[in-house]
Amino acid sequence: MKVHPSERTLRTREGGEARTPAAKDLGVLFGPRRLALTDPALRAHFQASGPRTPKIVAPARADLVVVPLTRLGAAPTDTALFVVDACESGEPLPPSRGGALRVGPGLGFGSPCDGWMLLAEARPLPEAGHVALVTQGGALLVALLDGLGGAGVGISRFVDIGGGSDVDVVACLAWLAADDATRAIVVAVGVVSRAADLVATVERAAALRKPVLALRIRAAADADTAFAADVEDAAMRQRGALVFGDADDLVETARAFARLGARPPARIVVSASKPSLAWAARAIAAVAGIDTAPSPGALVLQIPRDLPLVGARAHLAALRRAADGLRQLERGPRRPPAAPRGARERALDFLTRAEPTLTERETKDLLAIYGIEAPPEEIVSSPSSAATAARRVGFPVSLRVVTPDIRDLAGAGAIASGVTNGAQARGAYVRVLVAARRAAPSARLEGVVIAKTPPTGVRLRVATRLHPSLGPAITLGLAGEAGLAQLDQAVAACPLSLDEAAALVRDAPASRLLLGRKAAPAPDARALVRTLAAVSILAWDLRDAIRELDLTLVVRPHDEGCVVVEAAATR
């Protein structure tokens, strides 16, 4: 029998309008009065006995009926309709109306907690438990059922959604979040058509203290699609979900949730079940960075009874992920800090007088409204005023031309640095203006900025850009060519709380630079965290007015702060 799983979440369309999954009661899917198939020959096939036949274990109160593909619209009410195969012509499936809820083409669905399933695969009913499973591909459903079953994790409900389904991942997730039989949800996420709804549903599940474990299915994609997926993953994590790229890690973490129960332990401790294994306990604890001394409220894992010698590190990592996830759920809904009072009104008034692409000076003035620090600087219009301003700002200084028409000032030669006296300031003023005029004869030159030379420290690139439905996202990476690659950036959805900004710093590929090294003074990470949170609040507050921000920060050593040395904004 052919089964056509789908790796995409699609919404069926009727009369040119997208169907609303919420309009269908998913209780029909997970507790149907009737189970319907789309081919009369399949009824006997499903009910046949033998080790290699597909299985249907029907609830006692449900009838098994048959609805041909050509009469889907006539499906009985209160029916879960399983589309095993698609139309041979390749045309869209006809709509099902009334109370029938269609799922497929896919591998099946069921409620092991109620003792039933309909599955186009020869396998027994999964062991009943409290973890729900939603997939978008039959092979993935089988792999996760096998993996979770092998790890001793019982299933409450499962469904494999196909391209012709009346529901999508978001609708299933929302229903399962309110399901009394489900305590955790495993969901496979491919291409997301309703990212904002998905993130909001994850947040509602977290509010109900139900962890969501999302397996992200990635395919080859262009940079914009990959960035959108990164933002969606980050937004789900910020709202309490655990996002995985590897199914084995997800299965281990699901087993850890089952072991921990509803409350996270105060600590995780490794010990030996007998003295001869004490060395192994000490070695594993040292590698994992945990203790061997018991304490009140700690989860004590004995080797080898609770923790195998082989693979102990993976088990401990999964337990830590599960414990951190439970703590995040205990903290309750995220509460990003609010923007400074009146900042949005002042910023919008400022932007009404600015060009579509802001100059660096205008961008820094906008940042200042939100309390984001930049080195002292002045705009001048003559060589003599350049020398005077340089003395006020304090040597050494740098000079750059103010113009909305040249984006790459360094490439145009319109920047001078290392100026240490007034005579050099006068000469540099003339040189940068001549270079700018040569590079762009028609450019509007609005003056020259005299700025204090940026302090030494770690140079970082911080940028914001808009996701199609989630709004602005913020990225953090090294400045210069080393930070241009997307793989070298950490991503988060705006706005950020201080805890989320600190997590962004820890997740950055440059985290070892940011959090300090033994051979160098530690940068002021706390100032960086405050700056990242402020930039994210600005981007969120002005999401309808600013499309992109591109900043270069210098994080100074110890407690000396963090300043913006280069800035650009696009409306």
Short mmCIF file of N, CA and C in Angstrom, two decimals, residues 312-415:
data_model
loop_
_atom_site.label_atom_id
_atom_site.label_comp_id
_atom_site.label_asym_id
_atom_site.label_seq_id
_atom_site.Cartn_x
_atom_site.Cartn_y
_atom_site.Cartn_z
N ALA A 312 27.30 8.25 29.36
CA ALA A 312 26.87 8.99 30.55
C ALA A 312 26.78 10.48 30.28
N ARG A 313 27.72 11.00 29.49
CA ARG A 313 27.72 12.44 29.24
C ARG A 313 26.45 12.87 28.50
N ALA A 314 26.00 12.06 27.51
CA ALA A 314 24.77 12.39 26.78
C ALA A 314 23.57 12.33 27.71
N HIS A 315 23.52 11.34 28.59
CA HIS A 315 22.41 11.24 29.54
C HIS A 315 22.37 12.45 30.46
N LEU A 316 23.53 12.86 30.97
CA LEU A 316 23.58 14.01 31.87
C LEU A 316 23.19 15.29 31.14
N ALA A 317 23.65 15.44 29.88
CA ALA A 317 23.28 16.63 29.11
C ALA A 317 21.77 16.70 28.91
N ALA A 318 21.14 15.54 28.65
CA ALA A 318 19.68 15.52 28.48
C ALA A 318 18.98 15.88 29.78
N LEU A 319 19.46 15.36 30.90
CA LEU A 319 18.86 15.69 32.20
C LEU A 319 18.99 17.19 32.49
N ARG A 320 20.13 17.77 32.15
CA ARG A 320 20.30 19.21 32.35
C ARG A 320 19.33 20.02 31.49
N ARG A 321 19.19 19.60 30.22
CA ARG A 321 18.25 20.30 29.35
C ARG A 321 16.83 20.23 29.92
N ALA A 322 16.45 19.03 30.37
CA ALA A 322 15.10 18.87 30.91
C ALA A 322 14.92 19.69 32.19
N ALA A 323 15.92 19.68 33.06
CA ALA A 323 15.83 20.46 34.29
C ALA A 323 15.75 21.95 34.00
N ASP A 324 16.57 22.43 33.06
CA ASP A 324 16.51 23.85 32.69
C ASP A 324 15.16 24.20 32.08
N GLY A 325 14.61 23.27 31.28
CA GLY A 325 13.29 23.51 30.71
C GLY A 325 12.21 23.61 31.77
N LEU A 326 12.27 22.75 32.78
CA LEU A 326 11.28 22.81 33.86
C LEU A 326 11.44 24.09 34.67
N ARG A 327 12.68 24.52 34.89
CA ARG A 327 12.87 25.78 35.63
C ARG A 327 12.30 26.97 34.85
N GLN A 328 12.50 26.95 33.53
CA GLN A 328 11.95 28.04 32.72
C GLN A 328 10.42 28.05 32.81
N LEU A 329 9.80 26.88 32.81
CA LEU A 329 8.35 26.82 32.96
C LEU A 329 7.92 27.33 34.33
N GLU A 330 8.71 27.04 35.35
CA GLU A 330 8.37 27.50 36.70
C GLU A 330 8.44 29.02 36.83
N ARG A 331 9.35 29.63 36.05
CA ARG A 331 9.48 31.10 36.13
C ARG A 331 8.27 31.82 35.58
N GLY A 332 7.48 31.15 34.78
CA GLY A 332 6.26 31.76 34.25
C GLY A 332 6.53 32.53 32.98
N PRO A 333 5.52 33.29 32.50
CA PRO A 333 5.64 34.01 31.23
C PRO A 333 6.82 34.97 31.23
N ARG A 334 7.45 35.10 30.07
CA ARG A 334 8.56 36.03 29.92
C ARG A 334 8.05 37.46 30.01
N ARG A 335 8.86 38.32 30.59
CA ARG A 335 8.48 39.73 30.76
C ARG A 335 9.64 40.62 30.32
N PRO A 336 9.74 40.89 29.02
CA PRO A 336 10.80 41.79 28.55
C PRO A 336 10.63 43.17 29.14
N PRO A 337 11.73 43.87 29.42
CA PRO A 337 11.61 45.22 30.00
C PRO A 337 10.95 46.17 29.02
N ALA A 338 10.28 47.16 29.58
CA ALA A 338 9.59 48.14 28.75
C ALA A 338 10.56 49.20 28.25
N ALA A 339 10.19 49.87 27.17
CA ALA A 339 10.99 50.97 26.63
C ALA A 339 10.95 52.15 27.60
N PRO A 340 11.98 53.01 27.58
CA PRO A 340 11.94 54.22 28.41
C PRO A 340 10.67 55.02 28.13
N ARG A 341 10.13 55.62 29.16
CA ARG A 341 8.87 56.37 29.00
C ARG A 341 9.03 57.49 27.97
N GLY A 342 8.12 57.51 27.03
CA GLY A 342 8.13 58.56 26.01
C GLY A 342 9.13 58.35 24.90
N ALA A 343 9.90 57.24 24.95
CA ALA A 343 10.95 57.05 23.95
C ALA A 343 10.36 56.88 22.55
N ARG A 344 9.29 56.11 22.42
CA ARG A 344 8.71 55.87 21.10
C ARG A 344 8.22 57.18 20.48
N GLU A 345 7.55 58.01 21.27
CA GLU A 345 7.03 59.28 20.73
C GLU A 345 8.17 60.18 20.28
N ARG A 346 9.23 60.29 21.10
CA ARG A 346 10.37 61.11 20.72
C ARG A 346 11.06 60.57 19.47
N ALA A 347 11.19 59.22 19.40
CA ALA A 347 11.85 58.61 18.26
C ALA A 347 11.06 58.82 16.97
N LEU A 348 9.74 58.65 17.02
CA LEU A 348 8.92 58.84 15.82
C LEU A 348 8.96 60.30 15.36
N ASP A 349 8.96 61.21 16.32
CA ASP A 349 9.07 62.63 15.95
C ASP A 349 10.42 62.91 15.30
N PHE A 350 11.47 62.28 15.82
CA PHE A 350 12.80 62.44 15.23
C PHE A 350 12.84 61.88 13.82
N LEU A 351 12.22 60.73 13.61
CA LEU A 351 12.27 60.07 12.31
C LEU A 351 11.49 60.82 11.24
N THR A 352 10.50 61.62 11.62
CA THR A 352 9.76 62.39 10.61
C THR A 352 10.66 63.40 9.92
N ARG A 353 11.77 63.77 10.55
CA ARG A 353 12.68 64.76 9.96
C ARG A 353 13.91 64.11 9.34
N ALA A 354 13.98 62.77 9.34
CA ALA A 354 15.16 62.08 8.86
C ALA A 354 14.93 61.50 7.47
N GLU A 355 16.03 61.19 6.77
CA GLU A 355 15.97 60.57 5.46
C GLU A 355 15.58 59.08 5.60
N PRO A 356 15.13 58.42 4.49
CA PRO A 356 14.82 56.99 4.56
C PRO A 356 15.99 56.15 5.07
N THR A 357 17.23 56.47 4.63
CA THR A 357 18.42 55.85 5.18
C THR A 357 19.10 56.85 6.09
N LEU A 358 19.15 56.56 7.38
CA LEU A 358 19.69 57.50 8.34
C LEU A 358 21.21 57.58 8.23
N THR A 359 21.74 58.77 8.46
CA THR A 359 23.19 58.90 8.56
C THR A 359 23.65 58.29 9.88
N GLU A 360 24.95 58.11 10.01
CA GLU A 360 25.47 57.55 11.25
C GLU A 360 25.15 58.44 12.44
N ARG A 361 25.26 59.76 12.24
CA ARG A 361 24.96 60.68 13.32
C ARG A 361 23.49 60.58 13.73
N GLU A 362 22.60 60.50 12.74
CA GLU A 362 21.17 60.37 13.05
C GLU A 362 20.88 59.05 13.75
N THR A 363 21.53 57.98 13.31
CA THR A 363 21.31 56.68 13.94
C THR A 363 21.75 56.71 15.39
N LYS A 364 22.89 57.33 15.67
CA LYS A 364 23.35 57.41 17.06
C LYS A 364 22.45 58.30 17.91
N ASP A 365 21.90 59.35 17.30
CA ASP A 365 20.94 60.17 18.04
C ASP A 365 19.70 59.36 18.38
N LEU A 366 19.27 58.50 17.44
CA LEU A 366 18.12 57.64 17.70
C LEU A 366 18.44 56.64 18.81
N LEU A 367 19.63 56.06 18.79
CA LEU A 367 20.04 55.13 19.84
C LEU A 367 20.07 55.81 21.20
N ALA A 368 20.49 57.06 21.23
CA ALA A 368 20.59 57.78 22.49
C ALA A 368 19.23 57.94 23.16
N ILE A 369 18.16 58.03 22.38
CA ILE A 369 16.81 58.14 22.95
C ILE A 369 16.50 56.92 23.81
N TYR A 370 17.07 55.76 23.45
CA TYR A 370 16.84 54.53 24.20
C TYR A 370 17.99 54.21 25.16
N GLY A 371 18.84 55.21 25.43
CA GLY A 371 19.89 55.05 26.42
C GLY A 371 21.08 54.23 25.98
N ILE A 372 21.31 54.14 24.67
CA ILE A 372 22.42 53.35 24.14
C ILE A 372 23.60 54.27 23.88
N GLU A 373 24.73 53.99 24.51
CA GLU A 373 25.86 54.92 24.57
C GLU A 373 26.73 54.85 23.32
N ALA A 374 27.22 56.02 22.90
CA ALA A 374 28.21 56.14 21.83
C ALA A 374 29.31 57.09 22.31
N PRO A 375 30.54 57.00 21.76
CA PRO A 375 31.60 57.92 22.18
C PRO A 375 31.22 59.37 21.85
N PRO A 376 31.76 60.35 22.60
CA PRO A 376 31.44 61.76 22.32
C PRO A 376 31.92 62.17 20.94
N GLU A 377 31.12 62.98 20.26
CA GLU A 377 31.49 63.45 18.92
C GLU A 377 30.74 64.74 18.61
N GLU A 378 31.27 65.47 17.62
CA GLU A 378 30.67 66.72 17.19
C GLU A 378 30.71 66.79 15.66
N ILE A 379 29.73 67.52 15.08
CA ILE A 379 29.72 67.75 13.64
C ILE A 379 30.28 69.14 13.38
N VAL A 380 31.21 69.24 12.44
CA VAL A 380 31.86 70.52 12.13
C VAL A 380 31.75 70.79 10.64
N SER A 381 32.02 72.06 10.26
CA SER A 381 31.87 72.45 8.85
C SER A 381 33.06 73.24 8.32
N SER A 382 34.19 73.24 9.05
CA SER A 382 35.38 73.94 8.56
C SER A 382 36.62 73.33 9.20
N PRO A 383 37.80 73.52 8.58
CA PRO A 383 39.03 72.97 9.16
C PRO A 383 39.31 73.50 10.55
N SER A 384 39.08 74.80 10.77
CA SER A 384 39.38 75.36 12.10
C SER A 384 38.44 74.81 13.16
N SER A 385 37.16 74.69 12.80
CA SER A 385 36.22 74.12 13.79
C SER A 385 36.53 72.64 14.05
N ALA A 386 37.12 71.96 13.07
CA ALA A 386 37.53 70.57 13.29
C ALA A 386 38.61 70.49 14.35
N ALA A 387 39.58 71.38 14.29
CA ALA A 387 40.65 71.38 15.29
C ALA A 387 40.11 71.71 16.68
N THR A 388 39.21 72.70 16.74
CA THR A 388 38.63 73.09 18.04
C THR A 388 37.81 71.95 18.64
N ALA A 389 36.96 71.33 17.80
CA ALA A 389 36.12 70.23 18.29
C ALA A 389 36.98 69.06 18.74
N ALA A 390 38.07 68.78 18.04
CA ALA A 390 38.93 67.66 18.40
C ALA A 390 39.53 67.87 19.79
N ARG A 391 39.87 69.12 20.11
CA ARG A 391 40.42 69.40 21.45
C ARG A 391 39.34 69.18 22.51
N ARG A 392 38.08 69.58 22.20
CA ARG A 392 37.01 69.40 23.18
C ARG A 392 36.70 67.91 23.39
N VAL A 393 36.64 67.16 22.30
CA VAL A 393 36.33 65.73 22.41
C VAL A 393 37.45 64.98 23.10
N GLY A 394 38.68 65.35 22.80
CA GLY A 394 39.84 64.71 23.41
C GLY A 394 40.55 63.79 22.45
N PHE A 395 41.86 64.08 22.24
CA PHE A 395 42.66 63.26 21.33
C PHE A 395 42.93 61.89 21.96
N PRO A 396 43.16 60.87 21.12
CA PRO A 396 43.09 60.86 19.65
C PRO A 396 41.64 60.82 19.17
N VAL A 397 41.40 61.32 17.94
CA VAL A 397 40.06 61.36 17.37
C VAL A 397 40.07 60.75 15.98
N SER A 398 38.87 60.51 15.47
CA SER A 398 38.69 60.08 14.08
C SER A 398 37.72 61.04 13.41
N LEU A 399 37.81 61.14 12.09
CA LEU A 399 36.93 62.02 11.32
C LEU A 399 36.24 61.19 10.23
N ARG A 400 34.98 61.48 9.99
CA ARG A 400 34.25 60.82 8.90
C ARG A 400 33.21 61.80 8.35
N VAL A 401 32.96 61.66 7.07
CA VAL A 401 32.01 62.54 6.39
C VAL A 401 30.58 62.13 6.74
N VAL A 402 29.72 63.13 6.91
CA VAL A 402 28.29 62.89 7.15
C VAL A 402 27.57 63.01 5.81
N THR A 403 27.00 61.89 5.32
CA THR A 403 26.27 61.89 4.06
C THR A 403 25.31 60.72 4.02
N PRO A 404 24.09 60.93 3.52
CA PRO A 404 23.16 59.81 3.38
C PRO A 404 23.38 59.02 2.09
N ASP A 405 24.33 59.45 1.25
CA ASP A 405 24.46 58.89 -0.10
C ASP A 405 25.65 57.94 -0.27
N ILE A 406 26.52 57.82 0.72
CA ILE A 406 27.67 56.91 0.62
C ILE A 406 27.58 55.94 1.80
N ARG A 407 27.33 54.66 1.49
CA ARG A 407 27.20 53.67 2.55
C ARG A 407 28.56 53.17 3.04
N ASP A 408 29.51 52.99 2.14
CA ASP A 408 30.83 52.47 2.51
C ASP A 408 31.82 53.63 2.60
N LEU A 409 31.82 54.33 3.72
CA LEU A 409 32.70 55.49 3.88
C LEU A 409 34.16 55.08 3.88
N ALA A 410 34.47 53.95 4.51
CA ALA A 410 35.87 53.51 4.55
C ALA A 410 36.37 53.20 3.15
N GLY A 411 35.54 52.53 2.34
CA GLY A 411 35.95 52.22 0.99
C GLY A 411 36.13 53.46 0.13
N ALA A 412 35.38 54.53 0.45
CA ALA A 412 35.49 55.78 -0.30
C ALA A 412 36.65 56.64 0.19
N GLY A 413 37.29 56.25 1.28
CA GLY A 413 38.37 57.06 1.84
C GLY A 413 37.86 58.25 2.63
N ALA A 414 36.58 58.23 3.02
CA ALA A 414 35.96 59.36 3.71
C ALA A 414 36.04 59.24 5.22
N ILE A 415 37.00 58.48 5.71
CA ILE A 415 37.23 58.32 7.15
C ILE A 415 38.73 58.49 7.41
#
